[in-house]
PDB file of C-alpha atoms in Angstrom:
ATOM      1  CA  MET A   1      25.192   3.010   3.350  1.00  0.00           C
ATOM      2  CA  ARG A   2      25.179   5.355   0.393  1.00  0.00           C
ATOM      3  CA  HIS A   3      23.677   2.613  -1.764  1.00  0.00           C
ATOM      4  CA  GLY A   4      20.901   2.123   0.785  1.00  0.00           C
ATOM      5  CA  SER A   5      20.170   5.855   0.772  1.00  0.00           C
ATOM      6  CA  ARG A   6      19.922   5.925  -3.027  1.00  0.00           C
ATOM      7  CA  LEU A   7      17.610   2.906  -2.942  1.00  0.00           C
ATOM      8  CA  ALA A   8      15.338   4.550  -0.367  1.00  0.00           C
ATOM      9  CA  THR A   9      15.235   7.745  -2.433  1.00  0.00           C
ATOM     10  CA  ALA A  10      14.326   5.773  -5.564  1.00  0.00           C
ATOM     11  CA  ILE A  11      11.491   4.023  -3.741  1.00  0.00           C
ATOM     12  CA  VAL A  12      10.089   7.328  -2.477  1.00  0.00           C
ATOM     13  CA  LEU A  13      10.300   8.926  -5.931  1.00  0.00           C
ATOM     14  CA  THR A  14       8.577   5.927  -7.497  1.00  0.00           C
ATOM     15  CA  ALA A  15       5.778   6.141  -4.960  1.00  0.00           C
ATOM     16  CA  LEU A  16       5.338   9.850  -5.550  1.00  0.00           C
ATOM     17  CA  THR A  17       5.333   9.384  -9.301  1.00  0.00           C
ATOM     18  CA  GLY A  18       2.740   6.629  -9.090  1.00  0.00           C
ATOM     19  CA  ALA A  19       0.522   8.490  -6.625  1.00  0.00           C
ATOM     20  CA  GLY A  20      -2.483  10.047  -8.276  1.00  0.00           C
ATOM     21  CA  CYS A  21      -2.174   8.002 -11.469  1.00  0.00           C
ATOM     22  CA  ALA A  22      -5.757   6.905 -10.951  1.00  0.00           C
ATOM     23  CA  GLY A  23      -6.941  10.505 -11.246  1.00  0.00           C
ATOM     24  CA  HIS A  24      -9.272  12.391  -8.946  1.00  0.00           C
ATOM     25  CA  ALA A  25     -12.445  14.479  -8.946  1.00  0.00           C
ATOM     26  CA  VAL A  26     -14.901  16.374  -6.792  1.00  0.00           C
ATOM     27  CA  VAL A  27     -18.667  16.311  -7.347  1.00  0.00           C
ATOM     28  CA  TYR A  28     -21.287  18.415  -5.556  1.00  0.00           C
ATOM     29  CA  SER A  29     -24.994  17.532  -5.691  1.00  0.00           C
ATOM     30  CA  VAL A  30     -27.781  19.873  -4.598  1.00  0.00           C
ATOM     31  CA  PRO A  31     -31.506  18.938  -4.472  1.00  0.00           C
ATOM     32  CA  LEU A  32     -33.625  21.424  -6.431  1.00  0.00           C
ATOM     33  CA  GLY A  33     -37.056  20.440  -5.120  1.00  0.00           C
ATOM     34  CA  THR A  34     -39.146  23.156  -3.474  1.00  0.00           C
ATOM     35  CA  LYS A  35     -41.930  21.034  -1.938  1.00  0.00           C
ATOM     36  CA  GLN A  36     -39.946  19.646   0.984  1.00  0.00           C
ATOM     37  CA  ILE A  37     -36.538  19.825   2.623  1.00  0.00           C
ATOM     38  CA  SER A  38     -34.820  17.423   4.978  1.00  0.00           C
ATOM     39  CA  THR A  39     -34.177  18.630   8.521  1.00  0.00           C
ATOM     40  CA  THR A  40     -31.297  16.201   9.066  1.00  0.00           C
ATOM     41  CA  GLY A  41     -29.735  15.402   5.690  1.00  0.00           C
ATOM     42  CA  PRO A  42     -26.877  17.444   4.204  1.00  0.00           C
ATOM     43  CA  LEU A  43     -27.820  20.495   2.148  1.00  0.00           C
ATOM     44  CA  ILE A  44     -25.087  19.646  -0.328  1.00  0.00           C
ATOM     45  CA  VAL A  45     -23.789  16.133  -0.999  1.00  0.00           C
ATOM     46  CA  ARG A  46     -20.067  16.005  -1.768  1.00  0.00           C
ATOM     47  CA  ALA A  47     -18.211  13.103  -3.382  1.00  0.00           C
ATOM     48  CA  THR A  48     -14.448  12.974  -3.905  1.00  0.00           C
ATOM     49  CA  PRO A  49     -13.557  10.164  -6.325  1.00  0.00           C
ATOM     50  CA  ASP A  50      -9.946   9.026  -6.158  1.00  0.00           C
ATOM     51  CA  GLU A  51     -10.253   7.006  -9.344  1.00  0.00           C
ATOM     52  CA  CYS A  52     -10.959   8.839 -12.604  1.00  0.00           C
ATOM     53  CA  TYR A  53     -10.246   7.532 -16.104  1.00  0.00           C
ATOM     54  CA  PHE A  54     -10.910   8.606 -19.678  1.00  0.00           C
ATOM     55  CA  TRP A  55     -10.776   6.994 -23.102  1.00  0.00           C
ATOM     56  CA  VAL A  56     -12.284   7.267 -26.585  1.00  0.00           C
ATOM     57  CA  ASN A  57     -14.751   4.538 -27.574  1.00  0.00           C
ATOM     58  CA  ASP A  58     -15.407   3.011 -30.987  1.00  0.00           C
ATOM     59  CA  GLN A  59     -18.074   5.653 -31.735  1.00  0.00           C
ATOM     60  CA  GLU A  60     -15.455   8.417 -31.238  1.00  0.00           C
ATOM     61  CA  GLU A  61     -17.042   9.569 -28.009  1.00  0.00           C
ATOM     62  CA  VAL A  62     -15.068  10.923 -25.070  1.00  0.00           C
ATOM     63  CA  CYS A  63     -15.783   8.747 -22.034  1.00  0.00           C
ATOM     64  CA  VAL A  64     -14.981   9.552 -18.400  1.00  0.00           C
ATOM     65  CA  ALA A  65     -15.662   7.300 -15.416  1.00  0.00           C
ATOM     66  CA  MET A  66     -14.902   7.872 -11.743  1.00  0.00           C
ATOM     67  CA  ARG A  67     -15.261   6.134  -8.373  1.00  0.00           C
ATOM     68  CA  SER A  68     -14.769   6.691  -4.671  1.00  0.00           C
ATOM     69  CA  PHE A  69     -14.963   3.916  -2.084  1.00  0.00           C
ATOM     70  CA  SER A  70     -14.835   3.780   1.692  1.00  0.00           C
ATOM     71  CA  GLY A  71     -15.036   0.423   3.458  1.00  0.00           C
ATOM     72  CA  SER A  72     -16.400  -0.290   6.925  1.00  0.00           C
ATOM     73  CA  ILE A  73     -15.406  -2.799   9.590  1.00  0.00           C
ATOM     74  CA  LEU A  74     -19.135  -3.317  10.142  1.00  0.00           C
ATOM     75  CA  GLY A  75     -19.435  -5.128   6.836  1.00  0.00           C
ATOM     76  CA  LYS A  76     -20.411  -4.660   3.216  1.00  0.00           C
ATOM     77  CA  ARG A  77     -23.777  -3.094   4.024  1.00  0.00           C
ATOM     78  CA  PHE A  78     -21.995  -0.123   5.552  1.00  0.00           C
ATOM     79  CA  HIS A  79     -19.555   0.507   2.717  1.00  0.00           C
ATOM     80  CA  ARG A  80     -19.792   3.827   0.884  1.00  0.00           C
ATOM     81  CA  GLU A  81     -19.325   4.018  -2.861  1.00  0.00           C
ATOM     82  CA  PHE A  82     -19.900   6.706  -5.481  1.00  0.00           C
ATOM     83  CA  LEU A  83     -19.774   5.992  -9.217  1.00  0.00           C
ATOM     84  CA  MET A  84     -20.291   8.325 -12.165  1.00  0.00           C
ATOM     85  CA  SER A  85     -19.716   8.048 -15.908  1.00  0.00           C
ATOM     86  CA  MET A  86     -19.967  10.595 -18.722  1.00  0.00           C
ATOM     87  CA  VAL A  87     -20.143   9.980 -22.461  1.00  0.00           C
ATOM     88  CA  ALA A  88     -19.837  12.961 -24.822  1.00  0.00           C
ATOM     89  CA  LYS A  89     -20.354  12.753 -28.580  1.00  0.00           C
ATOM     90  CA  GLY A  90     -17.551  13.910 -30.830  1.00  0.00           C
ATOM     91  CA  LEU A  91     -13.847  14.530 -30.358  1.00  0.00           C
ATOM     92  CA  PRO A  92     -12.200  17.897 -29.683  1.00  0.00           C
ATOM     93  CA  ALA A  93     -10.810  19.529 -32.809  1.00  0.00           C
ATOM     94  CA  GLY A  94      -7.891  20.809 -30.741  1.00  0.00           C
ATOM     95  CA  SER A  95      -6.871  20.416 -27.135  1.00  0.00           C
ATOM     96  CA  GLY A  96     -10.327  21.133 -25.712  1.00  0.00           C
ATOM     97  CA  ARG A  97     -14.024  21.237 -26.355  1.00  0.00           C
ATOM     98  CA  GLU A  98     -17.307  22.274 -24.758  1.00  0.00           C
ATOM     99  CA  TYR A  99     -20.214  19.823 -24.893  1.00  0.00           C
ATOM    100  CA  ARG A 100     -23.929  20.188 -24.369  1.00  0.00           C
ATOM    101  CA  MET A 101     -25.122  17.390 -22.104  1.00  0.00           C
ATOM    102  CA  ASP A 102     -28.347  15.431 -22.633  1.00  0.00           C
ATOM    103  CA  ARG A 103     -30.217  12.484 -21.099  1.00  0.00           C
ATOM    104  CA  ARG A 104     -27.594  10.062 -22.321  1.00  0.00           C
ATOM    105  CA  THR A 105     -24.487  11.839 -21.044  1.00  0.00           C
ATOM    106  CA  VAL A 106     -24.338  10.947 -17.344  1.00  0.00           C
ATOM    107  CA  ARG A 107     -25.128   7.940 -15.194  1.00  0.00           C
ATOM    108  CA  ALA A 108     -24.367   7.969 -11.470  1.00  0.00           C
ATOM    109  CA  ARG A 109     -25.060   5.972  -8.367  1.00  0.00           C
ATOM    110  CA  ASN A 110     -24.315   6.570  -4.704  1.00  0.00           C
ATOM    111  CA  ASP A 111     -24.438   3.775  -2.124  1.00  0.00           C
ATOM    112  CA  ALA A 112     -23.996   4.767   1.517  1.00  0.00           C
ATOM    113  CA  GLY A 113     -24.872   1.979   3.905  1.00  0.00           C
ATOM    114  CA  TYR A 114     -28.570   1.266   3.490  1.00  0.00           C
ATOM    115  CA  ALA A 115     -29.145   4.441   1.433  1.00  0.00           C
ATOM    116  CA  HIS A 116     -28.975   4.033  -2.346  1.00  0.00           C
ATOM    117  CA  THR A 117     -29.545   6.645  -5.049  1.00  0.00           C
ATOM    118  CA  ARG A 118     -29.036   6.667  -8.802  1.00  0.00           C
ATOM    119  CA  SER A 119     -29.398   9.413 -11.370  1.00  0.00           C
ATOM    120  CA  ALA A 120     -29.383  10.196 -15.087  1.00  0.00           C
ATOM    121  CA  SER A 121     -28.609  13.595 -16.589  1.00  0.00           C
ATOM    122  CA  LEU A 122     -31.232  15.853 -18.136  1.00  0.00           C
ATOM    123  CA  GLY A 123     -29.091  18.624 -19.585  1.00  0.00           C
ATOM    124  CA  GLY A 124     -26.083  20.757 -18.856  1.00  0.00           C
ATOM    125  CA  ILE A 125     -22.598  21.717 -19.957  1.00  0.00           C
ATOM    126  CA  PHE A 126     -19.355  19.746 -19.946  1.00  0.00           C
ATOM    127  CA  THR A 127     -15.936  21.025 -20.940  1.00  0.00           C
ATOM    128  CA  VAL A 128     -12.575  19.288 -21.329  1.00  0.00           C
ATOM    129  CA  TRP A 129      -9.054  20.477 -22.001  1.00  0.00           C
ATOM    130  CA  ASP A 130      -5.575  18.979 -22.487  1.00  0.00           C
ATOM    131  CA  PHE A 131      -7.125  16.372 -24.780  1.00  0.00           C
ATOM    132  CA  GLY A 132      -4.543  14.303 -26.620  1.00  0.00           C
ATOM    133  CA  ARG A 133      -2.377  13.823 -23.559  1.00  0.00           C
ATOM    134  CA  GLU A 134      -2.328  11.078 -20.945  1.00  0.00           C
ATOM    135  CA  ARG A 135      -4.153  13.328 -18.495  1.00  0.00           C
ATOM    136  CA  LEU A 136      -7.512  14.992 -19.251  1.00  0.00           C
ATOM    137  CA  HIS A 137      -9.011  17.861 -17.265  1.00  0.00           C
ATOM    138  CA  GLY A 138     -12.655  18.816 -17.212  1.00  0.00           C
ATOM    139  CA  ARG A 139     -15.527  20.591 -15.480  1.00  0.00           C
ATOM    140  CA  PHE A 140     -19.270  20.044 -15.642  1.00  0.00           C
ATOM    141  CA  ARG A 141     -22.612  21.425 -14.493  1.00  0.00           C
ATOM    142  CA  PHE A 142     -25.836  19.568 -15.148  1.00  0.00           C
ATOM    143  CA  THR A 143     -29.290  18.759 -13.814  1.00  0.00           C
ATOM    144  CA  ALA A 144     -30.339  15.149 -13.303  1.00  0.00           C
ATOM    145  CA  LYS A 145     -33.294  13.021 -12.259  1.00  0.00           C
ATOM    146  CA  GLU A 146     -32.573  11.061  -9.091  1.00  0.00           C
ATOM    147  CA  GLN A 147     -34.229   7.968  -7.659  1.00  0.00           C
ATOM    148  CA  SER A 148     -33.882   6.342  -4.231  1.00  0.00           C
ATOM    149  CA  TYR A 149     -34.052   2.667  -3.345  1.00  0.00           C
ATOM    150  CA  SER A 150     -36.120   1.037  -0.604  1.00  0.00           C
ATOM    151  CA  VAL A 151     -36.436  -2.672   0.156  1.00  0.00           C
ATOM    152  CA  LEU A 152     -40.214  -2.246   0.337  1.00  0.00           C
ATOM    153  CA  THR A 153     -40.810  -0.125  -2.753  1.00  0.00           C
ATOM    154  CA  GLY A 154     -37.722  -0.635  -4.936  1.00  0.00           C
ATOM    155  CA  TRP A 155     -36.543   2.356  -6.967  1.00  0.00           C
ATOM    156  CA  THR A 156     -38.878   5.342  -6.596  1.00  0.00           C
ATOM    157  CA  GLY A 157     -38.831   9.101  -6.853  1.00  0.00           C
ATOM    158  CA  ASN A 158     -38.238  11.601  -9.594  1.00  0.00           C
ATOM    159  CA  ASN A 159     -36.237  14.274  -7.800  1.00  0.00           C
ATOM    160  CA  THR A 160     -34.258  16.889  -9.693  1.00  0.00           C
ATOM    161  CA  VAL A 161     -30.710  17.612  -8.553  1.00  0.00           C
ATOM    162  CA  LEU A 162     -27.992  19.991  -9.705  1.00  0.00           C
ATOM    163  CA  CYS A 163     -24.506  18.503 -10.032  1.00  0.00           C
ATOM    164  CA  ILE A 164     -21.319  20.560 -10.314  1.00  0.00           C
ATOM    165  CA  GLY A 165     -17.750  19.335 -10.350  1.00  0.00           C
ATOM    166  CA  GLU A 166     -14.339  18.969 -11.914  1.00  0.00           C
ATOM    167  CA  PHE A 167     -11.884  16.177 -12.557  1.00  0.00           C
ATOM    168  CA  THR A 168      -8.431  15.106 -13.624  1.00  0.00           C
ATOM    169  CA  ALA A 169      -8.653  11.794 -15.478  1.00  0.00           C
ATOM    170  CA  PHE A 170      -5.888   9.455 -16.616  1.00  0.00           C
ATOM    171  CA  ARG A 171      -6.095   7.506 -19.854  1.00  0.00           C
ATOM    172  CA  ASN A 172      -7.130   3.934 -18.957  1.00  0.00           C
ATOM    173  CA  GLU A 173      -9.787   2.304 -21.110  1.00  0.00           C
ATOM    174  CA  THR A 174      -9.855  -1.021 -19.250  1.00  0.00           C
ATOM    175  CA  ALA A 175     -10.403   0.472 -15.802  1.00  0.00           C
ATOM    176  CA  GLY A 176     -12.778   3.116 -17.162  1.00  0.00           C
ATOM    177  CA  LYS A 177     -15.022   0.621 -18.954  1.00  0.00           C
ATOM    178  CA  ARG A 178     -15.288  -1.419 -15.770  1.00  0.00           C
ATOM    179  CA  LEU A 179     -16.622   1.581 -13.848  1.00  0.00           C
ATOM    180  CA  LEU A 180     -18.891   2.736 -16.675  1.00  0.00           C
ATOM    181  CA  ALA A 181     -20.523  -0.701 -16.844  1.00  0.00           C
ATOM    182  CA  ARG A 182     -21.367  -0.494 -13.166  1.00  0.00           C
ATOM    183  CA  THR A 183     -23.097   2.878 -13.581  1.00  0.00           C
ATOM    184  CA  GLU A 184     -25.334   1.286 -16.226  1.00  0.00           C
ATOM    185  CA  GLU A 185     -26.436  -1.659 -14.082  1.00  0.00           C
ATOM    186  CA  GLY A 186     -30.088  -2.095 -13.184  1.00  0.00           C
ATOM    187  CA  ALA A 187     -31.563  -0.986 -16.517  1.00  0.00           C
ATOM    188  CA  MET A 188     -29.632   2.304 -16.460  1.00  0.00           C
ATOM    189  CA  GLY A 189     -27.990   1.613 -19.818  1.00  0.00           C
ATOM    190  CA  ARG A 190     -27.624   4.497 -22.229  1.00  0.00           C
ATOM    191  CA  ALA A 191     -30.217   4.621 -24.992  1.00  0.00           C
ATOM    192  CA  THR A 192     -28.803   3.890 -28.435  1.00  0.00           C
ATOM    193  CA  ASP A 193     -31.518   5.526 -30.504  1.00  0.00           C
ATOM    194  CA  GLU A 194     -32.938   9.033 -30.462  1.00  0.00           C
ATOM    195  CA  ALA A 195     -36.390   7.938 -29.335  1.00  0.00           C
ATOM    196  CA  LYS A 196     -35.066   6.320 -26.172  1.00  0.00           C
ATOM    197  CA  ALA A 197     -32.602   9.129 -25.571  1.00  0.00           C
ATOM    198  CA  ALA A 198     -35.505  11.595 -25.549  1.00  0.00           C
ATOM    199  CA  ARG A 199     -37.198  10.000 -22.560  1.00  0.00           C
ATOM    200  CA  THR A 200     -37.758  12.432 -19.702  1.00  0.00           C
ATOM    201  CA  SER A 201     -37.402   9.981 -16.800  1.00  0.00           C
ATOM    202  CA  PRO A 202     -34.723   7.469 -15.773  1.00  0.00           C
ATOM    203  CA  PRO A 203     -34.881   4.008 -17.360  1.00  0.00           C
ATOM    204  CA  ALA A 204     -37.041   1.215 -15.977  1.00  0.00           C
ATOM    205  CA  VAL A 205     -35.914  -0.238 -12.673  1.00  0.00           C
ATOM    206  CA  ASN A 206     -35.082  -3.624 -11.245  1.00  0.00           C
ATOM    207  CA  SER A 207     -36.114  -4.831  -7.817  1.00  0.00           C
ATOM    208  CA  GLN A 208     -32.557  -4.757  -6.399  1.00  0.00           C
ATOM    209  CA  PRO A 209     -30.000  -1.913  -6.184  1.00  0.00           C
TER     210      PRO A 209
END
């Protein structure tokens, strides 16, 4: 009986230790347009990723990628998924660093049923601390250009949104790269030269989300 109790305790402790090892984050998005306002949509869009990873790529850039997912019994078309990735140039000299964000830093997409949006950062600020450990903490505030998808028109719009959030990311390059690649789908890849990085609108679009 005592052996069974110790086994049960070990299982619980293992579960608690493993919980949260995928990281977590919270992201708030606020439309900044002044020409119109929705009478039914949320004033602030909130996403709570329960996957958040970081790693350092071959260019010595700090990369962070996150995801939240909620399935539906009604089928794939009603699933909800939020994805966001950040790439910051340069490594912290110590345990933390503050970065200036540009058009290359962030890529995000939000799929909620038949509603699809994607965005690319314009500028902002991004800070990290506890660098050098297995767990990285950070906060960010940036503006972004956002587009919406319609079956009839494809990707359209050039709305400006303000995004604010924070995260706790675990070191996992394999899982992080998988999420980052998805944020760059549909011609949303990060520009590799200064001329492309200086573009003021999101990259060219494909006909499907």
